[in-house]
Each structure stands twice: as structure tokens, then as C-alpha cells.
Amino acid sequence: DRMWPIWWRRRDGPLRTTTSTVIPFSTLDQGARRPPDRRSRPKSIRRLIATTAIAGLTATASIAQDAKGASAAPTVLPAPTYWGGWFVGAQIGGAQFQSNWDFRNDGRVSDSSTGFIGGLYGGANFQDDRFVYGFDAYYNAANTSVDQDCPNTAFSCSADVSYTAAIRGRVGTIVDAWHLYGAAGVAFSKASYEATRKNGDPVDGNYGSGNYVGWTIAAGAERKFAENWSARFEIGYADYGSETLSNNEPVRNTEFELRSTTLTIGITRHF
């Protein structure tokens, strides 16, 4: 057999020996005859770098997608304040009462007067998410007098209001911590009337009193300051109807009307 050196180096020219040790050519396998090309190593390194970069980009995109999915999760709104159940309360405020006297043959006169009112209220609410509905009733004591000249200026016409009351239905909604509502129903009031001579002479039969029934509307807002306590304010209007007076002159066949506008604040206990 031909003999080849075991250590060799390939140049551009023929194989050249670097040591004197030789082995038979038949013992060399094909891989020994053709050693790996060192120029292929940079390609392997570039392939490894590219694979690593692609894996990194894929992981980054996956993390970004997860973050986007997490941020797109729906926002859960807090549960609305609970206003359902029975309630009672006390209120004070002011009222402007207007009395109208319609003398069929002598004309019509109107005047108003303002006074304080105060009383109690109670009712019940039913709640469906942010929608609240229910009913209530109130009673307010009043001590307001409305005095004016009669069409016959020799006489003075006066009316004294002793109370106001109502039975109402309510409907409202919850906005943040506030309960906003409207109310409407039947209104009641008691008033006494009298026609007197300005010179002080008595007039027989020219006085009386009556319980009046009409209608009312109102709007209000309330907010809880503790679990079972709330404060509220309300503005309302009531028309208590009219009555035809049939006493002696000067009020014979006169129509008497009574109306009121009220503004109240109250403290409520919820159950």
C-alpha cells in the first residue's frame, strides 16, 4: 500500500506532510481523506444567531399579545348603593301659599305669603339595579296666614293654612352615590277663611274652614351618609283645588283656591 502522513494540511497546492509519521492509505476513511471545511463554520454561527433572534421576537410578540388581551378585559362597575326597603324621616322647610278669591260679580284677587313647615314622612322603595320606584306619604304642620283686600275694599279677605299632606308614587335612578327621584300624587290641606270689615265691625257668617284635596308633583335628591341613614332635599308644588263659598256678603258665591310651593330638607332612617 501507498503510505500517507497522518498529519497533513490542505493548501492550494498538493498535500504536504508536517510530520514523518505515516500510516497505510487503506486505513483512512473517507472523512479522514476530506477533513471538514473550516469556511463552513461562519454559516453555522450565523444560522444559530438568526434562530435565536427569531425565537426572541416570537416570545416578545406573545408577551405583547397577552398584555393587550389583559388590558382589553371589560371594566367591572361597582354595585350601586342600595336604596330598597322601608324608610321614615323628618323634614323642615319653607312654603309659599297662594290664595285666590274669585268674586263672580266683583272680580278676582290673589296674594301669597311665606311661612315655615315641618313634619314626618315614610314609605318604601323597590330597587332593580339602578332603577328605584316606590311610594311615600308625608304630613307637614303649617301656620301661615294669607291676608289681602277683598274686591270690596271695605273688607279684608284672609286664609290660614294649618297643614299639608300627600300620598305619592315615586320613581328615580341612582347616579353615583345619589338617588334622584320624582314624585306625584294626591295632596291634602286644611285652611280656614274669613272676611272682616277693616273698621273692625263684625260680619256675621263670613268665615269658615275646609279640607281641600288636589294634586302634587315634586323632585328631590338624597344621599346616604351612613349605611342606614341619608339626607335629602326636595322641591314640590301642590294645587289643593277650590271651594265655592255660599256665606253672606261679601263672600257669597265666591270661589276660593289654595296652592303652595315648598322646599324642604330631611333626614331619613332606612330599614
PDB file of C-alpha atoms in Angstrom:
ATOM      1  CA  ASP A   1       0.000   0.000   0.000  1.00  0.00           C
ATOM      2  CA  ARG A   2       0.911   3.541  -0.548  1.00  0.00           C
ATOM      3  CA  MET A   3       1.753   5.374   2.657  1.00  0.00           C
ATOM      4  CA  TRP A   4       0.386   8.836   3.623  1.00  0.00           C
ATOM      5  CA  PRO A   5       1.261  11.056   6.522  1.00  0.00           C
ATOM      6  CA  ILE A   6      -1.335  11.061   9.301  1.00  0.00           C
ATOM      7  CA  TRP A   7      -0.888  14.783   9.879  1.00  0.00           C
ATOM      8  CA  TRP A   8      -1.380  16.930   6.876  1.00  0.00           C
ATOM      9  CA  ARG A   9      -2.707  20.311   5.845  1.00  0.00           C
ATOM     10  CA  ARG A  10      -4.510  21.164   2.648  1.00  0.00           C
ATOM     11  CA  ARG A  11      -3.223  24.135   0.789  1.00  0.00           C
ATOM     12  CA  ASP A  12      -3.967  25.388  -2.663  1.00  0.00           C
ATOM     13  CA  GLY A  13      -1.302  23.033  -3.800  1.00  0.00           C
ATOM     14  CA  PRO A  14      -0.737  19.317  -3.214  1.00  0.00           C
ATOM     15  CA  LEU A  15      -0.819  17.730   0.222  1.00  0.00           C
ATOM     16  CA  ARG A  16       2.320  18.312   2.217  1.00  0.00           C
ATOM     17  CA  THR A  17       3.498  16.385   5.188  1.00  0.00           C
ATOM     18  CA  THR A  18       4.106  18.026   8.544  1.00  0.00           C
ATOM     19  CA  THR A  19       5.486  15.010  10.357  1.00  0.00           C
ATOM     20  CA  SER A  20       7.326  11.891   9.483  1.00  0.00           C
ATOM     21  CA  THR A  21       4.758   9.525  10.967  1.00  0.00           C
ATOM     22  CA  VAL A  22       2.820   7.677   8.238  1.00  0.00           C
ATOM     23  CA  ILE A  23       0.026   5.141   8.127  1.00  0.00           C
ATOM     24  CA  PRO A  24      -1.333   2.974   5.304  1.00  0.00           C
ATOM     25  CA  PHE A  25      -3.706   4.797   2.977  1.00  0.00           C
ATOM     26  CA  SER A  26      -6.219   1.918   3.193  1.00  0.00           C
ATOM     27  CA  THR A  27      -6.779   2.626   6.905  1.00  0.00           C
ATOM     28  CA  LEU A  28      -8.001   6.145   6.218  1.00  0.00           C
ATOM     29  CA  ASP A  29     -11.782   6.555   5.838  1.00  0.00           C
ATOM     30  CA  GLN A  30     -13.441   8.994   3.565  1.00  0.00           C
ATOM     31  CA  GLY A  31     -13.867  11.588   6.364  1.00  0.00           C
ATOM     32  CA  ALA A  32     -10.139  11.476   7.038  1.00  0.00           C
ATOM     33  CA  ARG A  33      -9.406  11.950   3.358  1.00  0.00           C
ATOM     34  CA  ARG A  34     -11.685  15.079   3.275  1.00  0.00           C
ATOM     35  CA  PRO A  35     -11.441  16.990   6.554  1.00  0.00           C
ATOM     36  CA  PRO A  36     -14.222  19.488   7.349  1.00  0.00           C
ATOM     37  CA  ASP A  37     -14.029  22.781   5.598  1.00  0.00           C
ATOM     38  CA  ARG A  38     -13.314  25.479   8.155  1.00  0.00           C
ATOM     39  CA  ARG A  39     -15.041  28.046   5.910  1.00  0.00           C
ATOM     40  CA  SER A  40     -18.461  26.459   6.710  1.00  0.00           C
ATOM     41  CA  ARG A  41     -18.229  27.433  10.391  1.00  0.00           C
ATOM     42  CA  PRO A  42     -19.308  31.089   9.935  1.00  0.00           C
ATOM     43  CA  LYS A  43     -22.519  29.894   8.226  1.00  0.00           C
ATOM     44  CA  SER A  44     -23.363  27.712  11.241  1.00  0.00           C
ATOM     45  CA  ILE A  45     -22.805  30.629  13.622  1.00  0.00           C
ATOM     46  CA  ARG A  46     -24.946  32.935  11.507  1.00  0.00           C
ATOM     47  CA  ARG A  47     -27.704  30.309  11.419  1.00  0.00           C
ATOM     48  CA  LEU A  48     -27.595  29.988  15.240  1.00  0.00           C
ATOM     49  CA  ILE A  49     -27.797  33.776  15.707  1.00  0.00           C
ATOM     50  CA  ALA A  50     -30.732  34.051  13.296  1.00  0.00           C
ATOM     51  CA  THR A  51     -32.618  31.221  15.031  1.00  0.00           C
ATOM     52  CA  THR A  52     -32.082  32.837  18.439  1.00  0.00           C
ATOM     53  CA  ALA A  53     -33.282  36.234  17.156  1.00  0.00           C
ATOM     54  CA  ILE A  54     -36.442  34.740  15.645  1.00  0.00           C
ATOM     55  CA  ALA A  55     -37.226  32.916  18.892  1.00  0.00           C
ATOM     56  CA  GLY A  56     -36.755  36.159  20.855  1.00  0.00           C
ATOM     57  CA  LEU A  57     -39.054  38.111  18.553  1.00  0.00           C
ATOM     58  CA  THR A  58     -41.705  35.408  18.788  1.00  0.00           C
ATOM     59  CA  ALA A  59     -41.587  35.452  22.578  1.00  0.00           C
ATOM     60  CA  THR A  60     -41.789  39.271  22.631  1.00  0.00           C
ATOM     61  CA  ALA A  61     -44.835  39.259  20.358  1.00  0.00           C
ATOM     62  CA  SER A  62     -46.536  36.647  22.531  1.00  0.00           C
ATOM     63  CA  ILE A  63     -45.957  38.712  25.688  1.00  0.00           C
ATOM     64  CA  ALA A  64     -47.278  41.846  23.965  1.00  0.00           C
ATOM     65  CA  GLN A  65     -50.412  39.984  22.824  1.00  0.00           C
ATOM     66  CA  ASP A  66     -51.036  38.712  26.365  1.00  0.00           C
ATOM     67  CA  ALA A  67     -50.648  42.250  27.738  1.00  0.00           C
ATOM     68  CA  LYS A  68     -53.052  43.606  25.132  1.00  0.00           C
ATOM     69  CA  GLY A  69     -55.602  40.918  25.989  1.00  0.00           C
ATOM     70  CA  ALA A  70     -55.310  41.715  29.678  1.00  0.00           C
ATOM     71  CA  SER A  71     -55.807  45.460  29.113  1.00  0.00           C
ATOM     72  CA  ALA A  72     -58.869  44.809  26.940  1.00  0.00           C
ATOM     73  CA  ALA A  73     -60.680  42.996  29.735  1.00  0.00           C
ATOM     74  CA  PRO A  74     -64.086  44.597  30.493  1.00  0.00           C
ATOM     75  CA  THR A  75     -64.249  47.085  33.367  1.00  0.00           C
ATOM     76  CA  VAL A  76     -66.442  45.920  36.226  1.00  0.00           C
ATOM     77  CA  LEU A  77     -68.565  48.772  37.621  1.00  0.00           C
ATOM     78  CA  PRO A  78     -69.133  48.896  41.380  1.00  0.00           C
ATOM     79  CA  ALA A  79     -72.542  47.812  42.605  1.00  0.00           C
ATOM     80  CA  PRO A  80     -74.962  50.739  43.042  1.00  0.00           C
ATOM     81  CA  THR A  81     -75.889  51.953  46.523  1.00  0.00           C
ATOM     82  CA  TYR A  82     -78.856  50.014  47.871  1.00  0.00           C
ATOM     83  CA  TRP A  83     -81.990  52.129  48.435  1.00  0.00           C
ATOM     84  CA  GLY A  84     -84.613  49.400  48.703  1.00  0.00           C
ATOM     85  CA  GLY A  85     -86.740  48.826  51.777  1.00  0.00           C
ATOM     86  CA  TRP A  86     -88.876  50.802  54.202  1.00  0.00           C
ATOM     87  CA  PHE A  87     -87.915  54.260  55.428  1.00  0.00           C
ATOM     88  CA  VAL A  88     -89.136  57.022  57.775  1.00  0.00           C
ATOM     89  CA  GLY A  89     -87.893  60.554  58.224  1.00  0.00           C
ATOM     90  CA  ALA A  90     -88.394  64.081  59.471  1.00  0.00           C
ATOM     91  CA  GLN A  91     -88.259  67.283  57.424  1.00  0.00           C
ATOM     92  CA  ILE A  92     -88.381  71.059  57.796  1.00  0.00           C
ATOM     93  CA  GLY A  93     -88.542  73.826  55.245  1.00  0.00           C
ATOM     94  CA  GLY A  94     -90.426  76.761  53.873  1.00  0.00           C
ATOM     95  CA  ALA A  95     -93.645  77.114  51.933  1.00  0.00           C
ATOM     96  CA  GLN A  96     -95.212  79.849  49.882  1.00  0.00           C
ATOM     97  CA  PHE A  97     -99.003  79.656  49.975  1.00  0.00           C
ATOM     98  CA  GLN A  98    -101.117  81.457  47.423  1.00  0.00           C
ATOM     99  CA  SER A  99    -104.815  82.082  47.894  1.00  0.00           C
ATOM    100  CA  ASN A 100    -107.122  83.202  45.126  1.00  0.00           C
ATOM    101  CA  TRP A 101    -110.570  84.721  45.736  1.00  0.00           C
ATOM    102  CA  ASP A 102    -112.823  84.847  42.692  1.00  0.00           C
ATOM    103  CA  PHE A 103    -115.819  87.093  43.363  1.00  0.00           C
ATOM    104  CA  ARG A 104    -118.114  86.346  40.478  1.00  0.00           C
ATOM    105  CA  ASN A 105    -119.563  89.821  40.233  1.00  0.00           C
ATOM    106  CA  ASP A 106    -116.754  91.934  41.681  1.00  0.00           C
ATOM    107  CA  GLY A 107    -113.556  90.471  40.246  1.00  0.00           C
ATOM    108  CA  ARG A 108    -110.666  88.336  41.426  1.00  0.00           C
ATOM    109  CA  VAL A 109    -107.897  88.942  43.958  1.00  0.00           C
ATOM    110  CA  SER A 110    -104.745  86.907  44.692  1.00  0.00           C
ATOM    111  CA  ASP A 111    -101.991  87.119  47.234  1.00  0.00           C
ATOM    112  CA  SER A 112     -99.298  84.905  48.741  1.00  0.00           C
ATOM    113  CA  SER A 113     -97.448  84.520  51.999  1.00  0.00           C
ATOM    114  CA  THR A 114     -94.409  82.522  53.103  1.00  0.00           C
ATOM    115  CA  GLY A 115     -94.004  80.520  56.290  1.00  0.00           C
ATOM    116  CA  PHE A 116     -92.277  77.537  57.858  1.00  0.00           C
ATOM    117  CA  ILE A 117     -93.460  73.938  57.661  1.00  0.00           C
ATOM    118  CA  GLY A 118     -92.248  70.748  59.298  1.00  0.00           C
ATOM    119  CA  GLY A 119     -93.351  67.181  59.672  1.00  0.00           C
ATOM    120  CA  LEU A 120     -92.806  63.476  59.115  1.00  0.00           C
ATOM    121  CA  TYR A 121     -92.715  61.178  56.097  1.00  0.00           C
ATOM    122  CA  GLY A 122     -92.372  57.490  55.359  1.00  0.00           C
ATOM    123  CA  GLY A 123     -92.650  54.949  52.583  1.00  0.00           C
ATOM    124  CA  ALA A 124     -90.959  52.107  50.758  1.00  0.00           C
ATOM    125  CA  ASN A 125     -88.555  51.735  47.837  1.00  0.00           C
ATOM    126  CA  PHE A 126     -88.058  48.830  45.455  1.00  0.00           C
ATOM    127  CA  GLN A 127     -84.796  48.620  43.537  1.00  0.00           C
ATOM    128  CA  ASP A 128     -83.860  46.964  40.243  1.00  0.00           C
ATOM    129  CA  ASP A 129     -80.165  47.636  39.645  1.00  0.00           C
ATOM    130  CA  ARG A 130     -80.054  51.444  39.246  1.00  0.00           C
ATOM    131  CA  PHE A 131     -83.818  51.863  38.849  1.00  0.00           C
ATOM    132  CA  VAL A 132     -85.740  52.713  42.051  1.00  0.00           C
ATOM    133  CA  TYR A 133     -89.506  53.028  42.447  1.00  0.00           C
ATOM    134  CA  GLY A 134     -91.936  53.081  45.348  1.00  0.00           C
ATOM    135  CA  PHE A 135     -94.370  55.240  47.314  1.00  0.00           C
ATOM    136  CA  ASP A 136     -94.405  57.611  50.260  1.00  0.00           C
ATOM    137  CA  ALA A 137     -96.667  59.833  52.351  1.00  0.00           C
ATOM    138  CA  TYR A 138     -95.967  62.959  54.385  1.00  0.00           C
ATOM    139  CA  TYR A 139     -97.654  65.311  56.829  1.00  0.00           C
ATOM    140  CA  ASN A 140     -96.423  68.871  57.436  1.00  0.00           C
ATOM    141  CA  ALA A 141     -97.747  71.234  60.080  1.00  0.00           C
ATOM    142  CA  ALA A 142     -98.110  74.836  58.920  1.00  0.00           C
ATOM    143  CA  ASN A 143     -99.155  78.112  60.465  1.00  0.00           C
ATOM    144  CA  THR A 144     -99.302  80.578  57.608  1.00  0.00           C
ATOM    145  CA  SER A 145    -101.828  83.323  57.011  1.00  0.00           C
ATOM    146  CA  VAL A 146    -102.511  84.972  53.659  1.00  0.00           C
ATOM    147  CA  ASP A 147    -104.224  88.377  54.013  1.00  0.00           C
ATOM    148  CA  GLN A 148    -105.427  90.618  51.195  1.00  0.00           C
ATOM    149  CA  ASP A 149    -108.076  93.144  50.305  1.00  0.00           C
ATOM    150  CA  CYS A 150    -111.359  91.855  49.008  1.00  0.00           C
ATOM    151  CA  PRO A 151    -112.687  93.383  45.776  1.00  0.00           C
ATOM    152  CA  ASN A 152    -114.900  95.448  48.063  1.00  0.00           C
ATOM    153  CA  THR A 153    -112.033  97.309  49.660  1.00  0.00           C
ATOM    154  CA  ALA A 154    -114.041  97.867  52.840  1.00  0.00           C
ATOM    155  CA  PHE A 155    -113.371  94.195  53.616  1.00  0.00           C
ATOM    156  CA  SER A 156    -110.211  92.141  54.169  1.00  0.00           C
ATOM    157  CA  CYS A 157    -110.029  88.518  52.954  1.00  0.00           C
ATOM    158  CA  SER A 158    -107.719  86.161  54.804  1.00  0.00           C
ATOM    159  CA  ALA A 159    -106.878  82.441  54.775  1.00  0.00           C
ATOM    160  CA  ASP A 160    -104.966  80.451  57.385  1.00  0.00           C
ATOM    161  CA  VAL A 161    -103.307  77.145  56.425  1.00  0.00           C
ATOM    162  CA  SER A 162    -102.925  74.590  59.225  1.00  0.00           C
ATOM    163  CA  TYR A 163    -101.373  71.558  57.471  1.00  0.00           C
ATOM    164  CA  THR A 164    -100.402  69.968  54.153  1.00  0.00           C
ATOM    165  CA  ALA A 165    -100.170  66.258  53.345  1.00  0.00           C
ATOM    166  CA  ALA A 166     -99.804  63.944  50.358  1.00  0.00           C
ATOM    167  CA  ILE A 167     -99.759  60.320  49.225  1.00  0.00           C
ATOM    168  CA  ARG A 168     -97.419  59.869  46.274  1.00  0.00           C
ATOM    169  CA  GLY A 169     -95.808  57.413  43.918  1.00  0.00           C
ATOM    170  CA  ARG A 170     -92.066  57.769  43.316  1.00  0.00           C
ATOM    171  CA  VAL A 171     -89.662  56.768  40.567  1.00  0.00           C
ATOM    172  CA  GLY A 172     -85.961  57.506  40.299  1.00  0.00           C
ATOM    173  CA  THR A 173     -82.473  56.408  39.364  1.00  0.00           C
ATOM    174  CA  ILE A 174     -79.086  56.072  41.058  1.00  0.00           C
ATOM    175  CA  VAL A 175     -76.284  58.338  39.829  1.00  0.00           C
ATOM    176  CA  ASP A 176     -73.013  57.575  41.624  1.00  0.00           C
ATOM    177  CA  ALA A 177     -73.944  57.810  45.327  1.00  0.00           C
ATOM    178  CA  TRP A 178     -77.066  59.930  44.697  1.00  0.00           C
ATOM    179  CA  HIS A 179     -80.685  58.826  44.409  1.00  0.00           C
ATOM    180  CA  LEU A 180     -82.548  61.235  42.120  1.00  0.00           C
ATOM    181  CA  TYR A 181     -86.329  60.884  42.069  1.00  0.00           C
ATOM    182  CA  GLY A 182     -89.606  62.416  41.009  1.00  0.00           C
ATOM    183  CA  ALA A 183     -92.931  62.069  42.805  1.00  0.00           C
ATOM    184  CA  ALA A 184     -96.593  62.749  42.061  1.00  0.00           C
ATOM    185  CA  GLY A 185     -99.847  62.043  43.839  1.00  0.00           C
ATOM    186  CA  VAL A 186    -102.823  63.327  45.804  1.00  0.00           C
ATOM    187  CA  ALA A 187    -102.399  66.399  48.008  1.00  0.00           C
ATOM    188  CA  PHE A 188    -104.433  67.462  51.062  1.00  0.00           C
ATOM    189  CA  SER A 189    -104.633  70.664  53.054  1.00  0.00           C
ATOM    190  CA  LYS A 190    -106.817  72.373  55.619  1.00  0.00           C
ATOM    191  CA  ALA A 191    -107.421  76.092  55.555  1.00  0.00           C
ATOM    192  CA  SER A 192    -109.792  78.499  57.257  1.00  0.00           C
ATOM    193  CA  TYR A 193    -111.025  81.673  55.625  1.00  0.00           C
ATOM    194  CA  GLU A 194    -112.595  84.845  56.868  1.00  0.00           C
ATOM    195  CA  ALA A 195    -113.846  88.168  55.523  1.00  0.00           C
ATOM    196  CA  THR A 196    -113.755  91.040  58.008  1.00  0.00           C
ATOM    197  CA  ARG A 197    -114.523  94.716  57.889  1.00  0.00           C
ATOM    198  CA  LYS A 198    -111.436  96.869  58.035  1.00  0.00           C
ATOM    199  CA  ASN A 199    -113.073  99.162  60.568  1.00  0.00           C
ATOM    200  CA  GLY A 200    -113.436  96.241  62.936  1.00  0.00           C
ATOM    201  CA  ASP A 201    -117.202  95.872  62.796  1.00  0.00           C
ATOM    202  CA  PRO A 202    -118.254  92.187  62.947  1.00  0.00           C
ATOM    203  CA  VAL A 203    -119.572  90.413  59.871  1.00  0.00           C
ATOM    204  CA  ASP A 204    -121.879  87.545  60.671  1.00  0.00           C
ATOM    205  CA  GLY A 205    -121.425  84.294  58.743  1.00  0.00           C
ATOM    206  CA  ASN A 206    -118.412  85.355  56.675  1.00  0.00           C
ATOM    207  CA  TYR A 207    -115.990  82.727  57.912  1.00  0.00           C
ATOM    208  CA  GLY A 208    -115.467  79.016  57.643  1.00  0.00           C
ATOM    209  CA  SER A 209    -112.895  76.260  57.046  1.00  0.00           C
ATOM    210  CA  GLY A 210    -112.445  73.350  54.738  1.00  0.00           C
ATOM    211  CA  ASN A 211    -110.298  70.318  53.890  1.00  0.00           C
ATOM    212  CA  TYR A 212    -109.047  70.620  50.353  1.00  0.00           C
ATOM    213  CA  VAL A 213    -107.952  67.841  48.016  1.00  0.00           C
ATOM    214  CA  GLY A 214    -105.864  68.325  44.898  1.00  0.00           C
ATOM    215  CA  TRP A 215    -102.667  67.094  43.271  1.00  0.00           C
ATOM    216  CA  THR A 216     -98.930  67.491  43.766  1.00  0.00           C
ATOM    217  CA  ILE A 217     -95.645  66.947  41.942  1.00  0.00           C
ATOM    218  CA  ALA A 218     -92.116  67.071  43.335  1.00  0.00           C
ATOM    219  CA  ALA A 219     -88.456  66.370  42.552  1.00  0.00           C
ATOM    220  CA  GLY A 220     -85.718  65.517  45.000  1.00  0.00           C
ATOM    221  CA  ALA A 221     -82.280  64.076  45.625  1.00  0.00           C
ATOM    222  CA  GLU A 222     -80.906  62.108  48.535  1.00  0.00           C
ATOM    223  CA  ARG A 223     -77.553  60.678  49.519  1.00  0.00           C
ATOM    224  CA  LYS A 224     -76.522  58.243  52.227  1.00  0.00           C
ATOM    225  CA  PHE A 225     -74.016  59.410  54.836  1.00  0.00           C
ATOM    226  CA  ALA A 226     -74.139  56.098  56.741  1.00  0.00           C
ATOM    227  CA  GLU A 227     -75.319  52.571  55.974  1.00  0.00           C
ATOM    228  CA  ASN A 228     -78.915  53.185  57.122  1.00  0.00           C
ATOM    229  CA  TRP A 229     -79.097  56.986  57.105  1.00  0.00           C
ATOM    230  CA  SER A 230     -79.478  59.539  54.327  1.00  0.00           C
ATOM    231  CA  ALA A 231     -80.114  63.257  53.838  1.00  0.00           C
ATOM    232  CA  ARG A 232     -82.434  64.660  51.197  1.00  0.00           C
ATOM    233  CA  PHE A 233     -83.762  67.898  49.777  1.00  0.00           C
ATOM    234  CA  GLU A 234     -86.948  68.298  47.766  1.00  0.00           C
ATOM    235  CA  ILE A 235     -88.922  70.953  45.932  1.00  0.00           C
ATOM    236  CA  GLY A 236     -92.653  70.479  45.369  1.00  0.00           C
ATOM    237  CA  TYR A 237     -95.769  72.130  44.049  1.00  0.00           C
ATOM    238  CA  ALA A 238     -99.358  71.430  45.116  1.00  0.00           C
ATOM    239  CA  ASP A 239    -102.750  72.606  43.934  1.00  0.00           C
ATOM    240  CA  TYR A 240    -105.352  71.887  46.612  1.00  0.00           C
ATOM    241  CA  GLY A 241    -108.353  72.626  44.438  1.00  0.00           C
ATOM    242  CA  SER A 242    -111.104  75.133  45.103  1.00  0.00           C
ATOM    243  CA  GLU A 243    -114.297  75.590  47.071  1.00  0.00           C
ATOM    244  CA  THR A 244    -117.325  77.746  46.355  1.00  0.00           C
ATOM    245  CA  LEU A 245    -118.315  79.789  49.405  1.00  0.00           C
ATOM    246  CA  SER A 246    -122.015  80.440  49.932  1.00  0.00           C
ATOM    247  CA  ASN A 247    -121.999  82.555  53.057  1.00  0.00           C
ATOM    248  CA  ASN A 248    -123.220  86.103  53.459  1.00  0.00           C
ATOM    249  CA  GLU A 249    -121.890  89.098  51.644  1.00  0.00           C
ATOM    250  CA  PRO A 250    -119.200  89.867  50.648  1.00  0.00           C
ATOM    251  CA  VAL A 251    -118.118  86.259  50.052  1.00  0.00           C
ATOM    252  CA  ARG A 252    -121.406  84.853  48.805  1.00  0.00           C
ATOM    253  CA  ASN A 253    -120.846  82.633  45.695  1.00  0.00           C
ATOM    254  CA  THR A 254    -117.084  83.263  45.840  1.00  0.00           C
ATOM    255  CA  GLU A 255    -114.626  80.630  44.691  1.00  0.00           C
ATOM    256  CA  PHE A 256    -111.638  80.126  46.986  1.00  0.00           C
ATOM    257  CA  GLU A 257    -108.431  78.434  45.687  1.00  0.00           C
ATOM    258  CA  LEU A 258    -105.264  77.414  47.525  1.00  0.00           C
ATOM    259  CA  ARG A 259    -101.829  76.458  46.143  1.00  0.00           C
ATOM    260  CA  SER A 260     -98.336  76.025  47.586  1.00  0.00           C
ATOM    261  CA  THR A 261     -94.683  75.751  46.596  1.00  0.00           C
ATOM    262  CA  THR A 262     -92.406  74.077  49.143  1.00  0.00           C
ATOM    263  CA  LEU A 263     -88.695  73.496  49.677  1.00  0.00           C
ATOM    264  CA  THR A 264     -87.711  71.001  52.378  1.00  0.00           C
ATOM    265  CA  ILE A 265     -84.700  69.147  53.745  1.00  0.00           C
ATOM    266  CA  GLY A 266     -84.932  65.887  55.641  1.00  0.00           C
ATOM    267  CA  ILE A 267     -83.100  63.103  57.458  1.00  0.00           C
ATOM    268  CA  THR A 268     -84.153  59.532  56.626  1.00  0.00           C
ATOM    269  CA  ARG A 269     -83.752  56.246  58.500  1.00  0.00           C
ATOM    270  CA  HIS A 270     -83.725  53.163  56.253  1.00  0.00           C
ATOM    271  CA  PHE A 271     -84.733  49.624  57.297  1.00  0.00           C
TER     272      PHE A 271
END
